Coordinates of C-alpha atoms (C1' of nucleotides) in Angstrom, one line a residue:
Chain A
X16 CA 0.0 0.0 0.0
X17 CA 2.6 2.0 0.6
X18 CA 4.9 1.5 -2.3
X19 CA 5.1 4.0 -4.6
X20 CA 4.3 2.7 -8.0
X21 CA 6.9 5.5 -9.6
X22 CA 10.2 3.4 -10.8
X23 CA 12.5 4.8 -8.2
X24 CA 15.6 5.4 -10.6
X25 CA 18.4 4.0 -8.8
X26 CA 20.7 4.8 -11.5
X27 CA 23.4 7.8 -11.6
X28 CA 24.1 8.4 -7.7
X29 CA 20.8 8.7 -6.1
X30 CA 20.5 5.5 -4.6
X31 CA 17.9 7.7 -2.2
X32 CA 18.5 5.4 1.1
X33 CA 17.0 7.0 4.2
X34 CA 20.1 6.6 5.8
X35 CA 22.8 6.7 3.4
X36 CA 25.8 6.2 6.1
X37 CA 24.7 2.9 6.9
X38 CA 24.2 1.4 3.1
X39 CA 27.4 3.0 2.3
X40 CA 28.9 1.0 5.5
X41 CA 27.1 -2.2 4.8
X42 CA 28.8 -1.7 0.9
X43 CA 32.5 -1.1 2.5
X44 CA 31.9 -4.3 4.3
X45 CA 30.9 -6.0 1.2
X46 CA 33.6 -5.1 0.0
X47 CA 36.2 -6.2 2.2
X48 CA 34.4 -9.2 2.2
X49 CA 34.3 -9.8 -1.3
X50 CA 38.1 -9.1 -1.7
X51 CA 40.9 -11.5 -2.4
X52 CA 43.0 -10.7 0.8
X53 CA 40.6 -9.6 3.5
X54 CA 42.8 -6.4 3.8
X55 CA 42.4 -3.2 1.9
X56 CA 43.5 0.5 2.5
X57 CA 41.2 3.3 2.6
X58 CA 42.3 4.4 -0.5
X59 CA 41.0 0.8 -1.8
X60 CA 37.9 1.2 -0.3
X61 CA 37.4 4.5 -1.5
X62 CA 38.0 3.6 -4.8
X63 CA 35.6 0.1 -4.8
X64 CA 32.9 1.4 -3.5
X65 CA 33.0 5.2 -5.2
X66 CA 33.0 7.9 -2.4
X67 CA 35.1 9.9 -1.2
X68 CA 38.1 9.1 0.7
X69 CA 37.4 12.0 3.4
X70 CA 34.6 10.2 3.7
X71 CA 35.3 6.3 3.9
X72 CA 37.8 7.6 6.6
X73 CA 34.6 8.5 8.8
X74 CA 33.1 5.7 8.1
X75 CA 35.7 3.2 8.5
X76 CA 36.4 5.0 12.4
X77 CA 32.8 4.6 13.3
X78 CA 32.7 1.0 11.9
X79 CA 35.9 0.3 13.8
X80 CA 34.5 1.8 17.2
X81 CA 32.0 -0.6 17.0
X82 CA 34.4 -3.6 16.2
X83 CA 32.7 -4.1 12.3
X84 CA 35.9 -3.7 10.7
X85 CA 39.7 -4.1 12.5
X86 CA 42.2 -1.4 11.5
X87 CA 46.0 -2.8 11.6
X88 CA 48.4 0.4 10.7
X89 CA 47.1 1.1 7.4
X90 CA 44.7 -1.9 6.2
X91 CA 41.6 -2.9 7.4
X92 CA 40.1 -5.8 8.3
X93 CA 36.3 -6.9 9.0
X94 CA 35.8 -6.9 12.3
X95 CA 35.2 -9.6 15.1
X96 CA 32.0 -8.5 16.1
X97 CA 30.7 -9.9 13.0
X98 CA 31.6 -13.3 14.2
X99 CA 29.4 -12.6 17.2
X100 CA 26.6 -11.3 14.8
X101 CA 26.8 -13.9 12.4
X102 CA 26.4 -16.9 15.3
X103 CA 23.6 -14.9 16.8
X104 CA 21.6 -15.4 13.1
X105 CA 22.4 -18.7 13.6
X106 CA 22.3 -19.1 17.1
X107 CA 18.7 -17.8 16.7
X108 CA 17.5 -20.5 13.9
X109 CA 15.9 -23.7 15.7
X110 CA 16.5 -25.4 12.5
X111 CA 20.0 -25.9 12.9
X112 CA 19.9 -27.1 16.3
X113 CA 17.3 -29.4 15.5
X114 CA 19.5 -30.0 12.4
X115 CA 22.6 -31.1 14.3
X116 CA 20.1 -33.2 16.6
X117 CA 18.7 -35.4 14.0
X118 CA 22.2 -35.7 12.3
X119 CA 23.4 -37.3 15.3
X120 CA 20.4 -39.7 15.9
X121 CA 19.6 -40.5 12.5
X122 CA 20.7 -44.6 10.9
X123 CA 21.7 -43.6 7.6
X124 CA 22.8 -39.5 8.1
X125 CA 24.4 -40.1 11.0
X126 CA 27.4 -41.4 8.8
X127 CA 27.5 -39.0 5.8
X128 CA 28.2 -35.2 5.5
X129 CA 25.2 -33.4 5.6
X130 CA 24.5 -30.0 5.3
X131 CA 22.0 -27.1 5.6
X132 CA 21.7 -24.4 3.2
X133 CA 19.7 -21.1 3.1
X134 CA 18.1 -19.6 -0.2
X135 CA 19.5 -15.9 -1.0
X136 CA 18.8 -14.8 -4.7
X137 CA 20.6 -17.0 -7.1
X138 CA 22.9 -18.3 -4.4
X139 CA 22.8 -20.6 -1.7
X140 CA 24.5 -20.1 2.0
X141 CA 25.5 -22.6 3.7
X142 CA 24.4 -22.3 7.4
X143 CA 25.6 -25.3 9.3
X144 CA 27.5 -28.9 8.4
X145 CA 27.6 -32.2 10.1
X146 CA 30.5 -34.7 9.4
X147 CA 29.3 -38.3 10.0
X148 CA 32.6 -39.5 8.9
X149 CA 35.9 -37.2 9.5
X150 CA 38.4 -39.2 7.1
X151 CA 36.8 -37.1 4.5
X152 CA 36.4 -33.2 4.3
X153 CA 35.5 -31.8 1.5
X154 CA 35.9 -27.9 2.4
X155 CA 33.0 -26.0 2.3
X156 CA 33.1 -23.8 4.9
X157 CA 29.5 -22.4 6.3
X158 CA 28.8 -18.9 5.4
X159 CA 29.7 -19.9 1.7
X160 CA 28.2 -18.9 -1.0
X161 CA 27.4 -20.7 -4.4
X162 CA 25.5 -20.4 -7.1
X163 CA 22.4 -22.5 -7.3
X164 CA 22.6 -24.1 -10.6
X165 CA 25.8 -25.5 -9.2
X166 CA 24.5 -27.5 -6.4
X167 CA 22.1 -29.8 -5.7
X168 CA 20.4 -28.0 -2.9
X169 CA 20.4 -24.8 -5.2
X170 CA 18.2 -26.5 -8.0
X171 CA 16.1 -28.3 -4.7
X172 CA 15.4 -24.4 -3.6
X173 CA 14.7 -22.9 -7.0
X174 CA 12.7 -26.1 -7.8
X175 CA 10.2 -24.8 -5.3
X176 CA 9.4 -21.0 -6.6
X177 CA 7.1 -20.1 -8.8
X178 CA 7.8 -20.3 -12.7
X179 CA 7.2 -16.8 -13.2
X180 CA 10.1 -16.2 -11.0
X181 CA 12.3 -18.8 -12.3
X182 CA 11.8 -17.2 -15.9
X183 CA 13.0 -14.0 -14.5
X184 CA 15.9 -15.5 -12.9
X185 CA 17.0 -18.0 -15.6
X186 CA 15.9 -17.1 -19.2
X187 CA 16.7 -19.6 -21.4
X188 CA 19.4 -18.1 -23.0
X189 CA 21.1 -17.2 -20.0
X190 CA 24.5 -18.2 -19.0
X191 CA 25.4 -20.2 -15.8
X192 CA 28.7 -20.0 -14.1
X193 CA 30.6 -23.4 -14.7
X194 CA 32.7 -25.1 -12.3
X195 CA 33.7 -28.7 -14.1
X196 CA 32.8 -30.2 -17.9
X197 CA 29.2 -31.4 -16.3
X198 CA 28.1 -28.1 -14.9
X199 CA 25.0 -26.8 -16.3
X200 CA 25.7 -24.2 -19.4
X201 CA 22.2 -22.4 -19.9
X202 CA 18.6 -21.3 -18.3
X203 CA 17.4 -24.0 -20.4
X204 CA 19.3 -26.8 -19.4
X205 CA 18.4 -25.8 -15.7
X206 CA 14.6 -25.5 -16.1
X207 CA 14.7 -29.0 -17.8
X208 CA 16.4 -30.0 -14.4
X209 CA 13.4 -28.2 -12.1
X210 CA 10.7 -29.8 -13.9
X211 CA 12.6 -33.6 -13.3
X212 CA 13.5 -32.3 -9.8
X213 CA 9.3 -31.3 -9.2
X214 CA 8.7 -34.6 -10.3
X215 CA 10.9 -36.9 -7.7
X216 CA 10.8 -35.3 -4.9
X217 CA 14.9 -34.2 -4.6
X218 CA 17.8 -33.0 -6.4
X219 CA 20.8 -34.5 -7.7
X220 CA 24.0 -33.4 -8.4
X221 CA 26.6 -35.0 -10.5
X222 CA 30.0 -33.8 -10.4
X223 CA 28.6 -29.9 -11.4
X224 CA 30.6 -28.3 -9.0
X225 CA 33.5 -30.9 -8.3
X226 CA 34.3 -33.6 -10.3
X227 CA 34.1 -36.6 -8.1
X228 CA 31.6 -35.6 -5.8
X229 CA 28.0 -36.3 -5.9
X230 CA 25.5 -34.5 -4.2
X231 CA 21.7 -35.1 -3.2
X232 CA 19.7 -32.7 -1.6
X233 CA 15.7 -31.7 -0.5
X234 CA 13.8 -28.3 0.4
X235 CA 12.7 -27.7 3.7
X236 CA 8.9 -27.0 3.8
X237 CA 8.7 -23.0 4.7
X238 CA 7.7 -22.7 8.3
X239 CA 5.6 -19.6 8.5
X240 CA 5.0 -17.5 6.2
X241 CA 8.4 -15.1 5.9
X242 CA 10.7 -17.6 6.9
X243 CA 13.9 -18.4 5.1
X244 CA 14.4 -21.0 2.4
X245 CA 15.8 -24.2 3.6
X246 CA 17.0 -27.1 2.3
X247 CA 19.4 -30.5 3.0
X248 CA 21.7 -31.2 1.3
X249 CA 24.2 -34.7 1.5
X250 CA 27.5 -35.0 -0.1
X251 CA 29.4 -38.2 -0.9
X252 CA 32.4 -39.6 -3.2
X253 CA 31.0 -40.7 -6.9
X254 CA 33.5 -43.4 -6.3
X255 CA 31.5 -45.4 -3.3
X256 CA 28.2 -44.0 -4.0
X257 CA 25.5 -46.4 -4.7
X258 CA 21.6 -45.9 -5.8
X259 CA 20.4 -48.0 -3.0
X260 CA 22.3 -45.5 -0.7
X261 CA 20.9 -42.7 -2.2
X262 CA 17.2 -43.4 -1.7
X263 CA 18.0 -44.4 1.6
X264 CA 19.9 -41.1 2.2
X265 CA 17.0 -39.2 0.4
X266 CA 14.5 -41.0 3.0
X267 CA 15.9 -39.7 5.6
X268 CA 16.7 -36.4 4.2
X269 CA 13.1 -35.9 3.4
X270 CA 12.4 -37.1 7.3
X271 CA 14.3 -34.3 8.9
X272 CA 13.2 -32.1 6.4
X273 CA 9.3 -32.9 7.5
X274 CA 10.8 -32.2 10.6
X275 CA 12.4 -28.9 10.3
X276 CA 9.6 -27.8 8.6
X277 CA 6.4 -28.9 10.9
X278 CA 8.1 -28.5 14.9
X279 CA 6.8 -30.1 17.5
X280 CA 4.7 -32.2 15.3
Chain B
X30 CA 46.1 3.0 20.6
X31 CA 43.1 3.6 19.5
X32 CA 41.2 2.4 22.9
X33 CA 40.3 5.5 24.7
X34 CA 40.5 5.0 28.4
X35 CA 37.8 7.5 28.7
X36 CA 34.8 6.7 29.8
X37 CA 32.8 7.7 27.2
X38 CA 29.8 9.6 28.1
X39 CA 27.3 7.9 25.8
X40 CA 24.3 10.3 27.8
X41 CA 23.0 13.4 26.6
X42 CA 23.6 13.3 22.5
X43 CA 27.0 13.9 22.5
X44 CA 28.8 10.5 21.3
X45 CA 30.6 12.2 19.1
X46 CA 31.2 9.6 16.4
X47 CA 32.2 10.8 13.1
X48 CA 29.0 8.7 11.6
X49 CA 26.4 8.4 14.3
X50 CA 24.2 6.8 12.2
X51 CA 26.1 3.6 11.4
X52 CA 27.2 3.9 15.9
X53 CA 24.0 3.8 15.9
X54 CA 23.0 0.8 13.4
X55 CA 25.9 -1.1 15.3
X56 CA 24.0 -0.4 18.6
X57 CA 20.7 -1.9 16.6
X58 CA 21.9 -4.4 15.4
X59 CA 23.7 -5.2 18.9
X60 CA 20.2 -5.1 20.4
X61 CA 19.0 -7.2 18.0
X62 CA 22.0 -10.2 19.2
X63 CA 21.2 -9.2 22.9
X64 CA 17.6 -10.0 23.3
X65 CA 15.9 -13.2 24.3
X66 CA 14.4 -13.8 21.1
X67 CA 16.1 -12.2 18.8
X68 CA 12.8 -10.4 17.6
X69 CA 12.3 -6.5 18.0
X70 CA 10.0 -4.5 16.9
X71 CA 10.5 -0.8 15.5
X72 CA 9.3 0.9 18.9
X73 CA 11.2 -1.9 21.3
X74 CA 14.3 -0.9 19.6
X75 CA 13.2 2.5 19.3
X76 CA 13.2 2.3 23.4
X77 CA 16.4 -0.1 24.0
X78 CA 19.1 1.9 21.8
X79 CA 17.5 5.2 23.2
X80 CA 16.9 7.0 19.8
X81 CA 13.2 8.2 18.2
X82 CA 11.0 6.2 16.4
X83 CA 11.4 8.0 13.6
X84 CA 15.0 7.5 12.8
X85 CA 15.1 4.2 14.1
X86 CA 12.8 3.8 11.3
X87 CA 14.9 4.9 8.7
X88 CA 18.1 3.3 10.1
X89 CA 16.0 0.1 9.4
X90 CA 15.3 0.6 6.0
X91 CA 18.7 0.8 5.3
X92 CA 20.0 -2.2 7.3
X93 CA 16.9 -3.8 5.5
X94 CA 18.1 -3.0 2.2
X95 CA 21.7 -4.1 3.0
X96 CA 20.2 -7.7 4.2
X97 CA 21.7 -7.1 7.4
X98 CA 18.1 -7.1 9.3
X99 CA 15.4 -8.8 8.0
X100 CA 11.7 -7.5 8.5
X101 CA 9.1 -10.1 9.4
X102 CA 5.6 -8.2 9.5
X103 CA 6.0 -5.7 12.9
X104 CA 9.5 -7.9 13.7
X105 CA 13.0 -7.1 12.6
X106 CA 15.6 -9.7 13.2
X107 CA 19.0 -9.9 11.8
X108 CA 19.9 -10.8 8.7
X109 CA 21.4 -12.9 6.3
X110 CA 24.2 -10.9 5.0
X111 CA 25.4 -11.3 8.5
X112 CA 26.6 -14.8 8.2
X113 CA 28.0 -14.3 5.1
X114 CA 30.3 -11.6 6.3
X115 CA 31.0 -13.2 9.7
X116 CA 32.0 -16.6 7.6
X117 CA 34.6 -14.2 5.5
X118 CA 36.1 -13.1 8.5
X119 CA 36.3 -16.6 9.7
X120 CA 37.5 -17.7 6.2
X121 CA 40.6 -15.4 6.1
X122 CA 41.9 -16.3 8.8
X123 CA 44.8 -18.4 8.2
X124 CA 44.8 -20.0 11.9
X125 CA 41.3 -20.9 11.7
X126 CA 42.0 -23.4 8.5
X127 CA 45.7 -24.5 10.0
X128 CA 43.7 -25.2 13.2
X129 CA 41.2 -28.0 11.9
X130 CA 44.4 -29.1 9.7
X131 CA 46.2 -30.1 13.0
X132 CA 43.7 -31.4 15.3
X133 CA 42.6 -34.3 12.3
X134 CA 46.2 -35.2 12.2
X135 CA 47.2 -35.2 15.5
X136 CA 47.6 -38.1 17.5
X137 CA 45.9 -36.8 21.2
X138 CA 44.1 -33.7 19.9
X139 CA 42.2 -36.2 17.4
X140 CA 40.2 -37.6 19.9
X141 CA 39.3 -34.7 21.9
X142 CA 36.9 -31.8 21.8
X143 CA 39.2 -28.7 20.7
X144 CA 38.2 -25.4 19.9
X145 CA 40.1 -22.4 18.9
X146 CA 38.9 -18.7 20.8
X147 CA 39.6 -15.2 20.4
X148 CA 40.0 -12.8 23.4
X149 CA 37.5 -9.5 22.8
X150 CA 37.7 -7.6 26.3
X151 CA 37.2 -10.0 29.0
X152 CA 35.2 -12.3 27.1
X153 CA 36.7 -14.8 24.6
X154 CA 34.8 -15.6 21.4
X155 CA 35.0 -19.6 20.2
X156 CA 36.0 -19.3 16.3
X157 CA 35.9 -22.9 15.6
X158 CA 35.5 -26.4 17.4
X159 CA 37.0 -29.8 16.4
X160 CA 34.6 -32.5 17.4
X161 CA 37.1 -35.6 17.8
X162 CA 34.8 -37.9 19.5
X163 CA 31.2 -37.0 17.9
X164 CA 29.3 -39.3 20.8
X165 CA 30.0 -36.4 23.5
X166 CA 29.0 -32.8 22.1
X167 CA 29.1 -30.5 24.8
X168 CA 27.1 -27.7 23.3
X169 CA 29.0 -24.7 22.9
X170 CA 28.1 -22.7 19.9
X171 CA 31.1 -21.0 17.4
X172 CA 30.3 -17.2 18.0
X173 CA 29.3 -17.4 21.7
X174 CA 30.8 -15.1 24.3
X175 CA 31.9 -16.5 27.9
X176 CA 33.7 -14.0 30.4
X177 CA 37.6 -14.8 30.5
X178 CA 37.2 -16.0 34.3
X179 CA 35.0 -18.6 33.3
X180 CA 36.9 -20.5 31.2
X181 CA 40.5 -21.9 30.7
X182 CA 41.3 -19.8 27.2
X183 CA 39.7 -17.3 28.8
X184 CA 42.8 -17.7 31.8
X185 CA 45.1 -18.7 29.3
X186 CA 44.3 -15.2 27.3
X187 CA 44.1 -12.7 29.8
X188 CA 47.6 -14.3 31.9
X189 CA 49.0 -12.9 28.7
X190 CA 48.8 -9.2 29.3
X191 CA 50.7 -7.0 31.0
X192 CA 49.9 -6.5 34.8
X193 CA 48.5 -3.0 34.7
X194 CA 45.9 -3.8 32.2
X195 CA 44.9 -6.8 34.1
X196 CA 45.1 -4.7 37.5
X197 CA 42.5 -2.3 35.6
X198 CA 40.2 -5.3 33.8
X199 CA 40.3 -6.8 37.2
X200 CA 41.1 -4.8 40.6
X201 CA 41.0 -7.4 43.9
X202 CA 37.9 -7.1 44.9
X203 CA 36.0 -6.8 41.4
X204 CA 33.0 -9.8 41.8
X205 CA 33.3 -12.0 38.9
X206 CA 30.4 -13.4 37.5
X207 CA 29.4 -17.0 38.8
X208 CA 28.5 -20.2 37.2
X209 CA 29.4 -23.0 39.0
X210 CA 30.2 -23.6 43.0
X211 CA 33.5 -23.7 42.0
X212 CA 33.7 -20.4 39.8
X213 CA 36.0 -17.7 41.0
X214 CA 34.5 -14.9 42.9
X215 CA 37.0 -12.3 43.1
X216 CA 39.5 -10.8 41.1
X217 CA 42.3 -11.3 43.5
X218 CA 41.2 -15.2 43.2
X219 CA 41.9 -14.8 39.4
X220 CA 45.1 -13.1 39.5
X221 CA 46.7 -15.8 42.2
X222 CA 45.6 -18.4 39.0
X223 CA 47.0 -15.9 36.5
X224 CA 50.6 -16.0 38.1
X225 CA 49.9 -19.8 38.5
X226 CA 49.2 -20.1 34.9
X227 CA 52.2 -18.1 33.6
X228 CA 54.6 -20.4 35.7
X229 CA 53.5 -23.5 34.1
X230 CA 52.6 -22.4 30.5
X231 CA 49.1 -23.7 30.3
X232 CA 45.2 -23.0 31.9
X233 CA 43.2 -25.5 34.1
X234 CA 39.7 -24.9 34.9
X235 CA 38.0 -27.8 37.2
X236 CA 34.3 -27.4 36.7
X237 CA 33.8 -24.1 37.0
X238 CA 31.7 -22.9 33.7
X239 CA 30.0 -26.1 33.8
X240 CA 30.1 -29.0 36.7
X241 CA 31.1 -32.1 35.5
X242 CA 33.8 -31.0 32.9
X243 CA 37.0 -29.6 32.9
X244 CA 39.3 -28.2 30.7
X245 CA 43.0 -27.5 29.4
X246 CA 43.8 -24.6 27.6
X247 CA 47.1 -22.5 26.2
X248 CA 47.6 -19.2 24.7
X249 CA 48.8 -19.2 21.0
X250 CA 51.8 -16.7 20.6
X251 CA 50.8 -13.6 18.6
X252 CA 51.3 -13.6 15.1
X253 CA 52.5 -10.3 13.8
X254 CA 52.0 -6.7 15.7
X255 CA 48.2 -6.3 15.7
X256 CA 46.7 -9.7 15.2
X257 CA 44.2 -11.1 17.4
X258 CA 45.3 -12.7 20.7
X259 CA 43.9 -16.6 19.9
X260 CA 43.9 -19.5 22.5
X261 CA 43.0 -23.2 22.2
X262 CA 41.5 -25.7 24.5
X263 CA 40.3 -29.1 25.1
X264 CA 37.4 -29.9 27.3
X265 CA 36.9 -33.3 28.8
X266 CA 34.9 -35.1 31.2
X267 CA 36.2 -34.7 34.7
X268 CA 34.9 -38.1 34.9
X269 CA 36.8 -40.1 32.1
X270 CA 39.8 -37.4 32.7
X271 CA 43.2 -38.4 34.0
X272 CA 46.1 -36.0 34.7
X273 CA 48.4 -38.7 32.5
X274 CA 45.9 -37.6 29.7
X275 CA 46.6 -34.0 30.7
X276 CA 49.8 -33.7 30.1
X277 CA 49.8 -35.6 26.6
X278 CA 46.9 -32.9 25.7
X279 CA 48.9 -30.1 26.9
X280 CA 52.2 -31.2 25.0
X281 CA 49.7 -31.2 21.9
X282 CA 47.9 -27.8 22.2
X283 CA 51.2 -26.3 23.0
X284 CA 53.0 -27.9 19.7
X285 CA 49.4 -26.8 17.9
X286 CA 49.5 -23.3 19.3
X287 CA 53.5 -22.8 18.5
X288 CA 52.2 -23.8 14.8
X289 CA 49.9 -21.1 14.4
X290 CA 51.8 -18.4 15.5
X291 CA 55.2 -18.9 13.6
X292 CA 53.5 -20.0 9.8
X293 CA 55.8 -21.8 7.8
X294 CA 58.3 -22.5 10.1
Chain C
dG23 C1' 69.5 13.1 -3.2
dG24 C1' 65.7 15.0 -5.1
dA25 C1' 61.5 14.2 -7.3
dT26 C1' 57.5 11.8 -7.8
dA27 C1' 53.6 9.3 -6.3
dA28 C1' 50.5 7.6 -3.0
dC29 C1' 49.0 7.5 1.4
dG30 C1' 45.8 9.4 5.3
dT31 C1' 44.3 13.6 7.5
dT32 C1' 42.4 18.3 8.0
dC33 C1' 39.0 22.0 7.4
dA34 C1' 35.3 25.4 6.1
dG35 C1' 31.1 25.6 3.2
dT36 C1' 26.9 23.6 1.8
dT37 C1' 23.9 20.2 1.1
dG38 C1' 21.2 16.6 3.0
dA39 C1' 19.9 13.8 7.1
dC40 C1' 17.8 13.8 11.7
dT41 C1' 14.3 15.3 14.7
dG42 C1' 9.7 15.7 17.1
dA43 C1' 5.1 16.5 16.9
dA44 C1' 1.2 15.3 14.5
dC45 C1' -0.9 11.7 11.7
dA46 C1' -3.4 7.2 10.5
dC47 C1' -4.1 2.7 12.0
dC48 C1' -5.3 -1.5 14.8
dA49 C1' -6.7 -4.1 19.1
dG50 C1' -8.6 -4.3 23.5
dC51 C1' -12.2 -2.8 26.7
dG52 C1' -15.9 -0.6 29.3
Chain D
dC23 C1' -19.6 2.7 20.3
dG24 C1' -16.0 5.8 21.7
dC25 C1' -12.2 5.6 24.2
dT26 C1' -7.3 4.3 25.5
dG27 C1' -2.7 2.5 24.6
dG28 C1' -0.2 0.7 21.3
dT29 C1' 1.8 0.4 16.7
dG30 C1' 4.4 2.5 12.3
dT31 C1' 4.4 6.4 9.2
dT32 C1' 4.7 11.3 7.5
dC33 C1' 6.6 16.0 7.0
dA34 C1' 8.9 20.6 7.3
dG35 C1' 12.6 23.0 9.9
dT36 C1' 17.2 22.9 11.7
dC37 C1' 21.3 21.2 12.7
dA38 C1' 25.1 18.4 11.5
dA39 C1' 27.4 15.2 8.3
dC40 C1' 29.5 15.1 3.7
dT41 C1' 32.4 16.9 0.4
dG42 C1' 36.7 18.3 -2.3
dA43 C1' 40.7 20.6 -2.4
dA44 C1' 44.2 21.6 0.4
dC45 C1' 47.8 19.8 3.7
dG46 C1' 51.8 16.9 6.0
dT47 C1' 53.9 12.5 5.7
dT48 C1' 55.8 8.3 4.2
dA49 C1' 57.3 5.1 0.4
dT50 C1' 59.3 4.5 -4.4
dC51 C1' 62.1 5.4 -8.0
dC52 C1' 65.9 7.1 -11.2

DNA sequence: GGATAACGTTCAGTTGACTGAACACCAGCG
DNA sequence: CGCTGGTGTTCAGTCAACTGAACGTTATCC
């Protein structure tokens, strides 16, 4: 009701935030996060995002006062209070408790590397990972991000929203970021996916995003209305994986996703 | 350098920050990690950070737009973006990685419940936990905060410093804040452990976060000028827990933390 | 050495963000 | 029904934050 219908032009430099400080702060952390090293100079900063350095140096000392970013002589650094943010999200999250829970007690889970993922645009983030078997660690470290055609519990989430949506996303022409020889190249090729995916229930993932590594993986039913975008996702070696595994893993997958997604029940 | 020993007078309206409104966001989103939910509404942290309605509004919509709060109907709670940039911190640090590295190889360590903490102040922040033996997880979430007198890293940390910052931190008869019957009370108590702890090179805490378990921790020597001060500990059952087992820990942390702070070597 | 380049910091002027009171809205209640 | 206490939103005036060109300082180079 309240939106204004006018396009908003968000183009040129009136992005036209209500409080343009804290996007431009939120942008500086972006960008330290998003850079190679971790550790850029205020003259960097200045430069990637596009403002001033006068002011990216008043920035940077409020953001350090309140521990968001770590100064060390001339570079910065983000800051260890994000740590303490970051676990509160997920502190906050029932389903990863109960995810770690389940894990534990669960025949067939219990011995694999299982993880749970969030929907966020065309990428997934990995909240939380439990490692049945420690001889084996693939790295994938949570707070990652990747894109969703690239993972089984990516195409699992997208499976799930409406086409109009998807069409937006993914036209068929579009190109998808590739990882090995079998990641998916195009829209198309990924919608053909969605519609299999619908069909059975759960994802799979064959060597897309490493070669050797198989992945199967299920949405979480959305609990509530605005709540996040779940899903499961279980990762093994193409080498020692079997079918008969896999439907037992994806039984048990879809279990704790019932689970996650109807508490208490 | 940069700490100011002054009490800053954070009454009236003068905090003087060069950006109040991202000192202020920080404070929102602060509240936001502090409360018992983890759900606010506008007016709730309207009252808690102490500033109108009307810009805690805005400040919202910008910390909305920037994913780092999410808006549920009436209820803000953090957002997303937050556990992406607290997993980059995480992720560039060097330690964090050599850390899990170690503990699978080693012959001890491998079998024990290790995590890896950060000193912030007089708390210590966990980073990371090895789970060696899956069957006992003492929860303990990566993120959470304990006070330094609680724990051995904590101990381990703080014996560190030099003895007019902990005179300050801790004057004699400071009360320290209580957990178990057997947690310190005093900061005279503390310091006559501190000395203790410097003597023999290691931290020892005998159930006093949590009765039942005890724990072994070390400091890991700083890395550079400015890095963070990092410790590591096991924790064990004080059941199951020999001082045989002690020392073979101890010998292990100490070689792990001598690791991490000279790279390469 | 001297010159150049790049860094972070300073400062006064001006633009734009913050405020506080009034508004519109919903739920509970006598 | 009309009131009360609560919510979140709007708006114009004022005060303060942002800017950009200047500075002082430190590294890099021939």
């Amino acid at each position: 009701m309240a939106d204004s219908p006018i396009p908003v032009s968000s183009d040129k430099s009136g992005t036209s935030s209500p409080a343009p400080a804290v996007t431009r702060a939120a942008a500086v952390l972006d960008a330290l996060a998003a850079s190679a090293t971790g550790r850029l100079t205020l003259s960097d900063l200045s430069r990637e995002v596009g403002i001033p350095k006068s002011s990216t140096s008043n920035l940077l000392l409020a953001l350090e006062e309140a521990r968001l970013v770590n100064r060390q002589g001339a570079e910065f650094t983000l800051g260890r209070k994000l740590v303490e943010l970051g676990a509160a999200y997920l502190g906050r999250m029932d389903e990863v408790q109960e995810f770690y829970r389940y894990c534990e007690q669960a025949s067939v889970l219990s011995r694999e590397t299982v993880r749970i993922a969030m929907l966020d645009g065309t990428n997934v983030i990995y909240l939380a990972r439990y490692e049945g078997h420690p001889a084996v660690r693939l790295t994938s470290n949570i707070g990652d991000k990747m894109p969703v055609s690239l993972c089984a519990v990516g195409k699992a989430l997208i499976a799930r929203l409406n086409v109009h949506d998807i069409e937006e996303m993914f036209p068929d022409d579009a190109e998808l970021p590739v990882l090995t020889p079998k990641s998916l190249r195009t829209g198309g090729e990924l919608k053909a996916q969605l519609r299999e995916i619908r069909e059975q229930g759960f994802a799979f993932e064959d060597e897309e995003s490493t070669t050797g590594v198989v992945c199967l993986a299920v949405a979480v039913p959305t609990r509530g209305a605005h709540g996040p975008s779940l899903g499961l996702s279980v990762t093994a070696l193409k080498a020692t994986y079997t079918p008969e595994q896999g439907s037992q893993i994806v039984k048990e997958l879809q279990e704790l996703a019932h689970s996650l997604g109807n508490p208490m029940g």
